[in-house]
């Protein structure tokens, strides 16, 4: 078998067990986060690298919005979000009856026309609604047949995850590993912090978020009682700087506060965060800057 490598979009309602599943599949080390400008923007939730394959589990801004129930924004984002993966891993909680919200996700999946594996999660607790989910998926997918497998699992106890990994491996394309195994944790940490900050801008600015906004974390210093973090926010135009700062600097201030709260959870320590905005014309076309930001072409 040739080496296989695929991007897998993990979708599903809140609390169905997406994070638990990724953690169990990948083990202790939850990795990074990185983001790519424009339509290929995505967030890496974890990378599983084995001898013969690499799976990159990604999360998508469109579905974040969905979680925040900004239904009107959904269609706008959906096209550019679900479509970035090679495969969709759709996680459902079979201990709960599928409610209306589930159907919106199903519609998005079917619209994407991307092969999908359905993980029927939490079977350790009960399997009451397994058939309801299977029937619902089949109802929405009567023509394309993109739902390739339905796998009952317990993300919490690790049940049937080898089976799940097997079908995911089968469905991802052949190709070289996208991330090297050696990529070290500092690198991951920088990305992870940058992405938290970027996510906060996204939540505050929504459609106003400049496509060219990028965050680069240039310093993480443990000073004992406090961790000092310095990040640069890159934009391409002066007008974008104004958006990022907000009226009287309120946007960047709020982003700082919210990011700090998340980053403090990572370090279990107080964090001081220093955010600077830089206007750098055409940075998206500058290979050196792109490389520094960790962007790679896909
Ligand atoms: P997410 O919002 O989809 O990322 O869901 P989480 O991974 O945060 O899980 C939500 C809750 O469901 C947590 O309390 C988990 O412990 C629980 N959970 C996740 N997977 C399972 C499972 O397989 N069985 C049971 N019984 N609980 C689970
Ligand atoms: Mg989660």
JSON list of N, CA and C in Angstrom, two decimals, residues 32-92:
[
{"chain": "A", "resi": 32, "resn": "UNK", "atom": "N", "xyz": [-2.00, 21.08, 16.94]},
{"chain": "A", "resi": 32, "resn": "UNK", "atom": "CA", "xyz": [-2.10, 22.40, 16.51]},
{"chain": "A", "resi": 32, "resn": "UNK", "atom": "C", "xyz": [-3.32, 22.82, 15.82]},
{"chain": "A", "resi": 33, "resn": "UNK", "atom": "N", "xyz": [-3.09, 23.80, 15.52]},
{"chain": "A", "resi": 33, "resn": "UNK", "atom": "CA", "xyz": [-3.94, 24.73, 15.00]},
{"chain": "A", "resi": 33, "resn": "UNK", "atom": "C", "xyz": [-3.14, 25.57, 14.02]},
{"chain": "A", "resi": 34, "resn": "UNK", "atom": "N", "xyz": [-3.63, 25.65, 12.85]},
{"chain": "A", "resi": 34, "resn": "UNK", "atom": "CA", "xyz": [-3.02, 26.61, 11.94]},
{"chain": "A", "resi": 34, "resn": "UNK", "atom": "C", "xyz": [-4.12, 27.06, 11.03]},
{"chain": "A", "resi": 35, "resn": "UNK", "atom": "N", "xyz": [-3.88, 28.14, 10.33]},
{"chain": "A", "resi": 35, "resn": "UNK", "atom": "CA", "xyz": [-4.97, 28.58, 9.48]},
{"chain": "A", "resi": 35, "resn": "UNK", "atom": "C", "xyz": [-4.44, 29.08, 8.17]},
{"chain": "A", "resi": 36, "resn": "UNK", "atom": "N", "xyz": [-5.26, 29.01, 7.21]},
{"chain": "A", "resi": 36, "resn": "UNK", "atom": "CA", "xyz": [-4.84, 29.35, 5.86]},
{"chain": "A", "resi": 36, "resn": "UNK", "atom": "C", "xyz": [-5.80, 30.41, 5.34]},
{"chain": "A", "resi": 37, "resn": "UNK", "atom": "N", "xyz": [-5.24, 31.42, 4.72]},
{"chain": "A", "resi": 37, "resn": "UNK", "atom": "CA", "xyz": [-6.13, 32.51, 4.30]},
{"chain": "A", "resi": 37, "resn": "UNK", "atom": "C", "xyz": [-7.15, 32.09, 3.24]},
{"chain": "A", "resi": 38, "resn": "UNK", "atom": "N", "xyz": [-8.14, 32.91, 3.10]},
{"chain": "A", "resi": 38, "resn": "UNK", "atom": "CA", "xyz": [-9.17, 32.76, 2.06]},
{"chain": "A", "resi": 38, "resn": "UNK", "atom": "C", "xyz": [-9.97, 31.49, 2.19]},
{"chain": "A", "resi": 39, "resn": "UNK", "atom": "N", "xyz": [-10.34, 30.95, 1.06]},
{"chain": "A", "resi": 39, "resn": "UNK", "atom": "CA", "xyz": [-11.31, 29.87, 1.09]},
{"chain": "A", "resi": 39, "resn": "UNK", "atom": "C", "xyz": [-10.77, 28.57, 1.65]},
{"chain": "A", "resi": 40, "resn": "UNK", "atom": "N", "xyz": [-9.47, 28.42, 1.69]},
{"chain": "A", "resi": 40, "resn": "UNK", "atom": "CA", "xyz": [-8.94, 27.16, 2.20]},
{"chain": "A", "resi": 40, "resn": "UNK", "atom": "C", "xyz": [-8.65, 27.24, 3.70]},
{"chain": "A", "resi": 41, "resn": "UNK", "atom": "N", "xyz": [-9.18, 28.25, 4.32]},
{"chain": "A", "resi": 41, "resn": "UNK", "atom": "CA", "xyz": [-8.93, 28.40, 5.75]},
{"chain": "A", "resi": 41, "resn": "UNK", "atom": "C", "xyz": [-9.53, 27.23, 6.53]},
{"chain": "A", "resi": 42, "resn": "UNK", "atom": "N", "xyz": [-8.77, 26.67, 7.41]},
{"chain": "A", "resi": 42, "resn": "UNK", "atom": "CA", "xyz": [-9.29, 25.63, 8.26]},
{"chain": "A", "resi": 42, "resn": "UNK", "atom": "C", "xyz": [-8.49, 25.59, 9.54]},
{"chain": "A", "resi": 43, "resn": "UNK", "atom": "N", "xyz": [-8.94, 24.83, 10.47]},
{"chain": "A", "resi": 43, "resn": "UNK", "atom": "CA", "xyz": [-8.26, 24.73, 11.76]},
{"chain": "A", "resi": 43, "resn": "UNK", "atom": "C", "xyz": [-7.91, 23.27, 12.00]},
{"chain": "A", "resi": 44, "resn": "UNK", "atom": "N", "xyz": [-6.66, 23.01, 12.21]},
{"chain": "A", "resi": 44, "resn": "UNK", "atom": "CA", "xyz": [-6.25, 21.64, 12.46]},
{"chain": "A", "resi": 44, "resn": "UNK", "atom": "C", "xyz": [-6.50, 21.30, 13.93]},
{"chain": "A", "resi": 45, "resn": "UNK", "atom": "N", "xyz": [-7.24, 20.25, 14.15]},
{"chain": "A", "resi": 45, "resn": "UNK", "atom": "CA", "xyz": [-7.56, 19.85, 15.52]},
{"chain": "A", "resi": 45, "resn": "UNK", "atom": "C", "xyz": [-6.64, 18.76, 16.02]},
{"chain": "A", "resi": 46, "resn": "UNK", "atom": "N", "xyz": [-6.05, 18.05, 15.09]},
{"chain": "A", "resi": 46, "resn": "UNK", "atom": "CA", "xyz": [-5.16, 16.98, 15.53]},
{"chain": "A", "resi": 46, "resn": "UNK", "atom": "C", "xyz": [-4.62, 16.23, 14.33]},
{"chain": "A", "resi": 47, "resn": "UNK", "atom": "N", "xyz": [-3.45, 15.66, 14.51]},
{"chain": "A", "resi": 47, "resn": "UNK", "atom": "CA", "xyz": [-2.82, 14.93, 13.42]},
{"chain": "A", "resi": 47, "resn": "UNK", "atom": "C", "xyz": [-2.46, 13.53, 13.90]},
{"chain": "A", "resi": 48, "resn": "UNK", "atom": "N", "xyz": [-2.90, 12.55, 13.16]},
{"chain": "A", "resi": 48, "resn": "UNK", "atom": "CA", "xyz": [-2.59, 11.16, 13.50]},
{"chain": "A", "resi": 48, "resn": "UNK", "atom": "C", "xyz": [-1.64, 10.63, 12.43]},
{"chain": "A", "resi": 49, "resn": "UNK", "atom": "N", "xyz": [-0.40, 10.33, 12.83]},
{"chain": "A", "resi": 49, "resn": "UNK", "atom": "CA", "xyz": [0.55, 9.84, 11.85]},
{"chain": "A", "resi": 49, "resn": "UNK", "atom": "C", "xyz": [0.96, 8.42, 12.19]},
{"chain": "A", "resi": 50, "resn": "UNK", "atom": "N", "xyz": [0.71, 7.50, 11.26]},
{"chain": "A", "resi": 50, "resn": "UNK", "atom": "CA", "xyz": [1.14, 6.10, 11.43]},
{"chain": "A", "resi": 50, "resn": "UNK", "atom": "C", "xyz": [2.11, 5.78, 10.32]},
{"chain": "A", "resi": 51, "resn": "UNK", "atom": "N", "xyz": [2.58, 4.54, 10.32]},
{"chain": "A", "resi": 51, "resn": "UNK", "atom": "CA", "xyz": [3.59, 4.15, 9.34]},
{"chain": "A", "resi": 51, "resn": "UNK", "atom": "C", "xyz": [3.11, 4.33, 7.90]},
{"chain": "A", "resi": 52, "resn": "UNK", "atom": "N", "xyz": [1.85, 4.03, 7.67]},
{"chain": "A", "resi": 52, "resn": "UNK", "atom": "CA", "xyz": [1.34, 4.01, 6.31]},
{"chain": "A", "resi": 52, "resn": "UNK", "atom": "C", "xyz": [0.36, 5.13, 5.97]},
{"chain": "A", "resi": 53, "resn": "UNK", "atom": "N", "xyz": [0.04, 5.94, 6.95]},
{"chain": "A", "resi": 53, "resn": "UNK", "atom": "CA", "xyz": [-0.92, 7.01, 6.65]},
{"chain": "A", "resi": 53, "resn": "UNK", "atom": "C", "xyz": [-0.86, 8.15, 7.66]},
{"chain": "A", "resi": 54, "resn": "UNK", "atom": "N", "xyz": [-1.37, 9.29, 7.19]},
{"chain": "A", "resi": 54, "resn": "UNK", "atom": "CA", "xyz": [-1.52, 10.44, 8.08]},
{"chain": "A", "resi": 54, "resn": "UNK", "atom": "C", "xyz": [-2.92, 11.01, 7.90]},
{"chain": "A", "resi": 55, "resn": "UNK", "atom": "N", "xyz": [-3.58, 11.22, 9.03]},
{"chain": "A", "resi": 55, "resn": "UNK", "atom": "CA", "xyz": [-4.90, 11.83, 8.98]},
{"chain": "A", "resi": 55, "resn": "UNK", "atom": "C", "xyz": [-4.84, 13.17, 9.69]},
{"chain": "A", "resi": 56, "resn": "UNK", "atom": "N", "xyz": [-5.31, 14.20, 9.00]},
{"chain": "A", "resi": 56, "resn": "UNK", "atom": "CA", "xyz": [-5.32, 15.53, 9.60]},
{"chain": "A", "resi": 56, "resn": "UNK", "atom": "C", "xyz": [-6.77, 15.89, 9.86]},
{"chain": "A", "resi": 57, "resn": "UNK", "atom": "N", "xyz": [-7.11, 15.94, 11.13]},
{"chain": "A", "resi": 57, "resn": "UNK", "atom": "CA", "xyz": [-8.50, 16.21, 11.49]},
{"chain": "A", "resi": 57, "resn": "UNK", "atom": "C", "xyz": [-8.69, 17.72, 11.57]},
{"chain": "A", "resi": 58, "resn": "UNK", "atom": "N", "xyz": [-9.65, 18.21, 10.83]},
{"chain": "A", "resi": 58, "resn": "UNK", "atom": "CA", "xyz": [-9.84, 19.65, 10.80]},
{"chain": "A", "resi": 58, "resn": "UNK", "atom": "C", "xyz": [-11.25, 20.05, 11.21]},
{"chain": "A", "resi": 59, "resn": "UNK", "atom": "N", "xyz": [-11.29, 21.26, 11.64]},
{"chain": "A", "resi": 59, "resn": "UNK", "atom": "CA", "xyz": [-12.52, 21.86, 12.09]},
{"chain": "A", "resi": 59, "resn": "UNK", "atom": "C", "xyz": [-12.74, 23.05, 11.15]},
{"chain": "A", "resi": 60, "resn": "UNK", "atom": "N", "xyz": [-13.95, 23.48, 11.00]},
{"chain": "A", "resi": 60, "resn": "UNK", "atom": "CA", "xyz": [-14.16, 24.53, 10.02]},
{"chain": "A", "resi": 60, "resn": "UNK", "atom": "C", "xyz": [-14.92, 25.72, 10.59]},
{"chain": "A", "resi": 61, "resn": "UNK", "atom": "N", "xyz": [-14.53, 26.92, 10.18]},
{"chain": "A", "resi": 61, "resn": "UNK", "atom": "CA", "xyz": [-15.18, 28.12, 10.69]},
{"chain": "A", "resi": 61, "resn": "UNK", "atom": "C", "xyz": [-16.68, 28.11, 10.44]},
{"chain": "A", "resi": 62, "resn": "UNK", "atom": "N", "xyz": [-17.09, 27.60, 9.31]},
{"chain": "A", "resi": 62, "resn": "UNK", "atom": "CA", "xyz": [-18.52, 27.58, 9.00]},
{"chain": "A", "resi": 62, "resn": "UNK", "atom": "C", "xyz": [-19.31, 26.87, 10.07]},
{"chain": "A", "resi": 63, "resn": "UNK", "atom": "N", "xyz": [-18.73, 25.79, 10.56]},
{"chain": "A", "resi": 63, "resn": "UNK", "atom": "CA", "xyz": [-19.46, 25.04, 11.56]},
{"chain": "A", "resi": 63, "resn": "UNK", "atom": "C", "xyz": [-19.34, 25.65, 12.95]},
{"chain": "A", "resi": 64, "resn": "UNK", "atom": "N", "xyz": [-18.28, 26.42, 13.14]},
{"chain": "A", "resi": 64, "resn": "UNK", "atom": "CA", "xyz": [-18.23, 27.19, 14.39]},
{"chain": "A", "resi": 64, "resn": "UNK", "atom": "C", "xyz": [-19.40, 28.12, 14.45]},
{"chain": "A", "resi": 65, "resn": "UNK", "atom": "N", "xyz": [-19.61, 28.78, 13.30]},
{"chain": "A", "resi": 65, "resn": "UNK", "atom": "CA", "xyz": [-20.72, 29.71, 13.23]},
{"chain": "A", "resi": 65, "resn": "UNK", "atom": "C", "xyz": [-22.02, 28.99, 13.51]},
{"chain": "A", "resi": 66, "resn": "UNK", "atom": "N", "xyz": [-22.08, 27.80, 12.95]},
{"chain": "A", "resi": 66, "resn": "UNK", "atom": "CA", "xyz": [-23.29, 27.03, 13.15]},
{"chain": "A", "resi": 66, "resn": "UNK", "atom": "C", "xyz": [-23.52, 26.80, 14.64]},
{"chain": "A", "resi": 67, "resn": "UNK", "atom": "N", "xyz": [-22.44, 26.49, 15.32]},
{"chain": "A", "resi": 67, "resn": "UNK", "atom": "CA", "xyz": [-22.55, 26.26, 16.75]},
{"chain": "A", "resi": 67, "resn": "UNK", "atom": "C", "xyz": [-23.02, 27.51, 17.48]},
{"chain": "A", "resi": 68, "resn": "UNK", "atom": "N", "xyz": [-22.67, 28.63, 16.90]},
{"chain": "A", "resi": 68, "resn": "UNK", "atom": "CA", "xyz": [-23.12, 29.85, 17.54]},
{"chain": "A", "resi": 68, "resn": "UNK", "atom": "C", "xyz": [-24.48, 30.30, 17.00]},
{"chain": "A", "resi": 69, "resn": "UNK", "atom": "N", "xyz": [-25.06, 29.42, 16.27]},
{"chain": "A", "resi": 69, "resn": "UNK", "atom": "CA", "xyz": [-26.43, 29.62, 15.81]},
{"chain": "A", "resi": 69, "resn": "UNK", "atom": "C", "xyz": [-26.64, 30.86, 14.97]},
{"chain": "A", "resi": 70, "resn": "UNK", "atom": "N", "xyz": [-25.62, 31.26, 14.26]},
{"chain": "A", "resi": 70, "resn": "UNK", "atom": "CA", "xyz": [-25.80, 32.40, 13.38]},
{"chain": "A", "resi": 70, "resn": "UNK", "atom": "C", "xyz": [-26.23, 31.85, 12.02]},
{"chain": "A", "resi": 71, "resn": "UNK", "atom": "N", "xyz": [-27.47, 31.41, 12.01]},
{"chain": "A", "resi": 71, "resn": "UNK", "atom": "CA", "xyz": [-27.95, 30.68, 10.83]},
{"chain": "A", "resi": 71, "resn": "UNK", "atom": "C", "xyz": [-27.78, 31.45, 9.53]},
{"chain": "A", "resi": 72, "resn": "UNK", "atom": "N", "xyz": [-27.96, 32.74, 9.61]},
{"chain": "A", "resi": 72, "resn": "UNK", "atom": "CA", "xyz": [-27.89, 33.53, 8.38]},
{"chain": "A", "resi": 72, "resn": "UNK", "atom": "C", "xyz": [-26.50, 33.49, 7.76]},
{"chain": "A", "resi": 73, "resn": "UNK", "atom": "N", "xyz": [-25.50, 33.32, 8.58]},
{"chain": "A", "resi": 73, "resn": "UNK", "atom": "CA", "xyz": [-24.12, 33.32, 8.09]},
{"chain": "A", "resi": 73, "resn": "UNK", "atom": "C", "xyz": [-23.77, 31.96, 7.50]},
{"chain": "A", "resi": 74, "resn": "UNK", "atom": "N", "xyz": [-24.59, 31.00, 7.78]},
{"chain": "A", "resi": 74, "resn": "UNK", "atom": "CA", "xyz": [-24.24, 29.62, 7.49]},
{"chain": "A", "resi": 74, "resn": "UNK", "atom": "C", "xyz": [-23.95, 29.37, 6.01]},
{"chain": "A", "resi": 75, "resn": "UNK", "atom": "N", "xyz": [-24.87, 29.74, 5.18]},
{"chain": "A", "resi": 75, "resn": "UNK", "atom": "CA", "xyz": [-24.68, 29.47, 3.76]},
{"chain": "A", "resi": 75, "resn": "UNK", "atom": "C", "xyz": [-23.49, 30.19, 3.19]},
{"chain": "A", "resi": 76, "resn": "UNK", "atom": "N", "xyz": [-23.30, 31.40, 3.67]},
{"chain": "A", "resi": 76, "resn": "UNK", "atom": "CA", "xyz": [-22.17, 32.19, 3.22]},
{"chain": "A", "resi": 76, "resn": "UNK", "atom": "C", "xyz": [-20.86, 31.45, 3.48]},
{"chain": "A", "resi": 77, "resn": "UNK", "atom": "N", "xyz": [-20.75, 30.86, 4.64]},
{"chain": "A", "resi": 77, "resn": "UNK", "atom": "CA", "xyz": [-19.52, 30.19, 5.01]},
{"chain": "A", "resi": 77, "resn": "UNK", "atom": "C", "xyz": [-19.43, 28.76, 4.50]},
{"chain": "A", "resi": 78, "resn": "UNK", "atom": "N", "xyz": [-20.57, 28.12, 4.38]},
{"chain": "A", "resi": 78, "resn": "UNK", "atom": "CA", "xyz": [-20.56, 26.68, 4.15]},
{"chain": "A", "resi": 78, "resn": "UNK", "atom": "C", "xyz": [-19.77, 26.25, 2.94]},
{"chain": "A", "resi": 79, "resn": "UNK", "atom": "N", "xyz": [-19.92, 26.99, 1.88]},
{"chain": "A", "resi": 79, "resn": "UNK", "atom": "CA", "xyz": [-19.26, 26.62, 0.64]},
{"chain": "A", "resi": 79, "resn": "UNK", "atom": "C", "xyz": [-17.76, 26.54, 0.83]},
{"chain": "A", "resi": 80, "resn": "UNK", "atom": "N", "xyz": [-17.23, 27.49, 1.58]},
{"chain": "A", "resi": 80, "resn": "UNK", "atom": "CA", "xyz": [-15.79, 27.53, 1.71]},
{"chain": "A", "resi": 80, "resn": "UNK", "atom": "C", "xyz": [-15.29, 26.69, 2.89]},
{"chain": "A", "resi": 81, "resn": "UNK", "atom": "N", "xyz": [-16.19, 26.13, 3.66]},
{"chain": "A", "resi": 81, "resn": "UNK", "atom": "CA", "xyz": [-15.71, 25.45, 4.85]},
{"chain": "A", "resi": 81, "resn": "UNK", "atom": "C", "xyz": [-15.68, 23.94, 4.72]},
{"chain": "A", "resi": 82, "resn": "UNK", "atom": "N", "xyz": [-16.83, 23.34, 4.51]},
{"chain": "A", "resi": 82, "resn": "UNK", "atom": "CA", "xyz": [-16.86, 21.88, 4.44]},
{"chain": "A", "resi": 82, "resn": "UNK", "atom": "C", "xyz": [-16.02, 21.34, 3.30]},
{"chain": "A", "resi": 83, "resn": "UNK", "atom": "N", "xyz": [-15.96, 22.12, 2.23]},
{"chain": "A", "resi": 83, "resn": "UNK", "atom": "CA", "xyz": [-15.32, 21.66, 1.02]},
{"chain": "A", "resi": 83, "resn": "UNK", "atom": "C", "xyz": [-13.81, 21.48, 1.08]},
{"chain": "A", "resi": 84, "resn": "UNK", "atom": "N", "xyz": [-13.16, 21.83, 2.18]},
{"chain": "A", "resi": 84, "resn": "UNK", "atom": "CA", "xyz": [-11.70, 21.75, 2.18]},
{"chain": "A", "resi": 84, "resn": "UNK", "atom": "C", "xyz": [-11.15, 20.36, 2.49]},
{"chain": "A", "resi": 85, "resn": "UNK", "atom": "N", "xyz": [-11.99, 19.48, 3.00]},
{"chain": "A", "resi": 85, "resn": "UNK", "atom": "CA", "xyz": [-11.47, 18.17, 3.39]},
{"chain": "A", "resi": 85, "resn": "UNK", "atom": "C", "xyz": [-11.59, 17.13, 2.29]},
{"chain": "A", "resi": 86, "resn": "UNK", "atom": "N", "xyz": [-10.87, 16.02, 2.47]},
{"chain": "A", "resi": 86, "resn": "UNK", "atom": "CA", "xyz": [-10.99, 14.90, 1.54]},
{"chain": "A", "resi": 86, "resn": "UNK", "atom": "C", "xyz": [-12.15, 14.01, 1.95]},
{"chain": "A", "resi": 87, "resn": "UNK", "atom": "N", "xyz": [-12.52, 14.14, 3.19]},
{"chain": "A", "resi": 87, "resn": "UNK", "atom": "CA", "xyz": [-13.48, 13.20, 3.76]},
{"chain": "A", "resi": 87, "resn": "UNK", "atom": "C", "xyz": [-14.17, 13.90, 4.94]},
{"chain": "A", "resi": 88, "resn": "UNK", "atom": "N", "xyz": [-15.42, 13.52, 5.19]},
{"chain": "A", "resi": 88, "resn": "UNK", "atom": "CA", "xyz": [-16.11, 14.07, 6.36]},
{"chain": "A", "resi": 88, "resn": "UNK", "atom": "C", "xyz": [-16.31, 12.97, 7.38]},
{"chain": "A", "resi": 89, "resn": "UNK", "atom": "N", "xyz": [-16.00, 13.29, 8.61]},
{"chain": "A", "resi": 89, "resn": "UNK", "atom": "CA", "xyz": [-16.32, 12.39, 9.71]},
{"chain": "A", "resi": 89, "resn": "UNK", "atom": "C", "xyz": [-17.46, 13.05, 10.48]},
{"chain": "A", "resi": 90, "resn": "UNK", "atom": "N", "xyz": [-18.62, 12.45, 10.35]},
{"chain": "A", "resi": 90, "resn": "UNK", "atom": "CA", "xyz": [-19.82, 13.03, 10.95]},
{"chain": "A", "resi": 90, "resn": "UNK", "atom": "C", "xyz": [-20.12, 12.27, 12.25]},
{"chain": "A", "resi": 91, "resn": "UNK", "atom": "N", "xyz": [-20.04, 12.99, 13.35]},
{"chain": "A", "resi": 91, "resn": "UNK", "atom": "CA", "xyz": [-20.21, 12.35, 14.66]},
{"chain": "A", "resi": 91, "resn": "UNK", "atom": "C", "xyz": [-21.61, 12.65, 15.20]},
{"chain": "A", "resi": 92, "resn": "UNK", "atom": "N", "xyz": [-22.32, 11.61, 15.61]},
{"chain": "A", "resi": 92, "resn": "UNK", "atom": "CA", "xyz": [-23.64, 11.81, 16.22]},
{"chain": "A", "resi": 92, "resn": "UNK", "atom": "C", "xyz": [-23.69, 11.09, 17.57]}
]
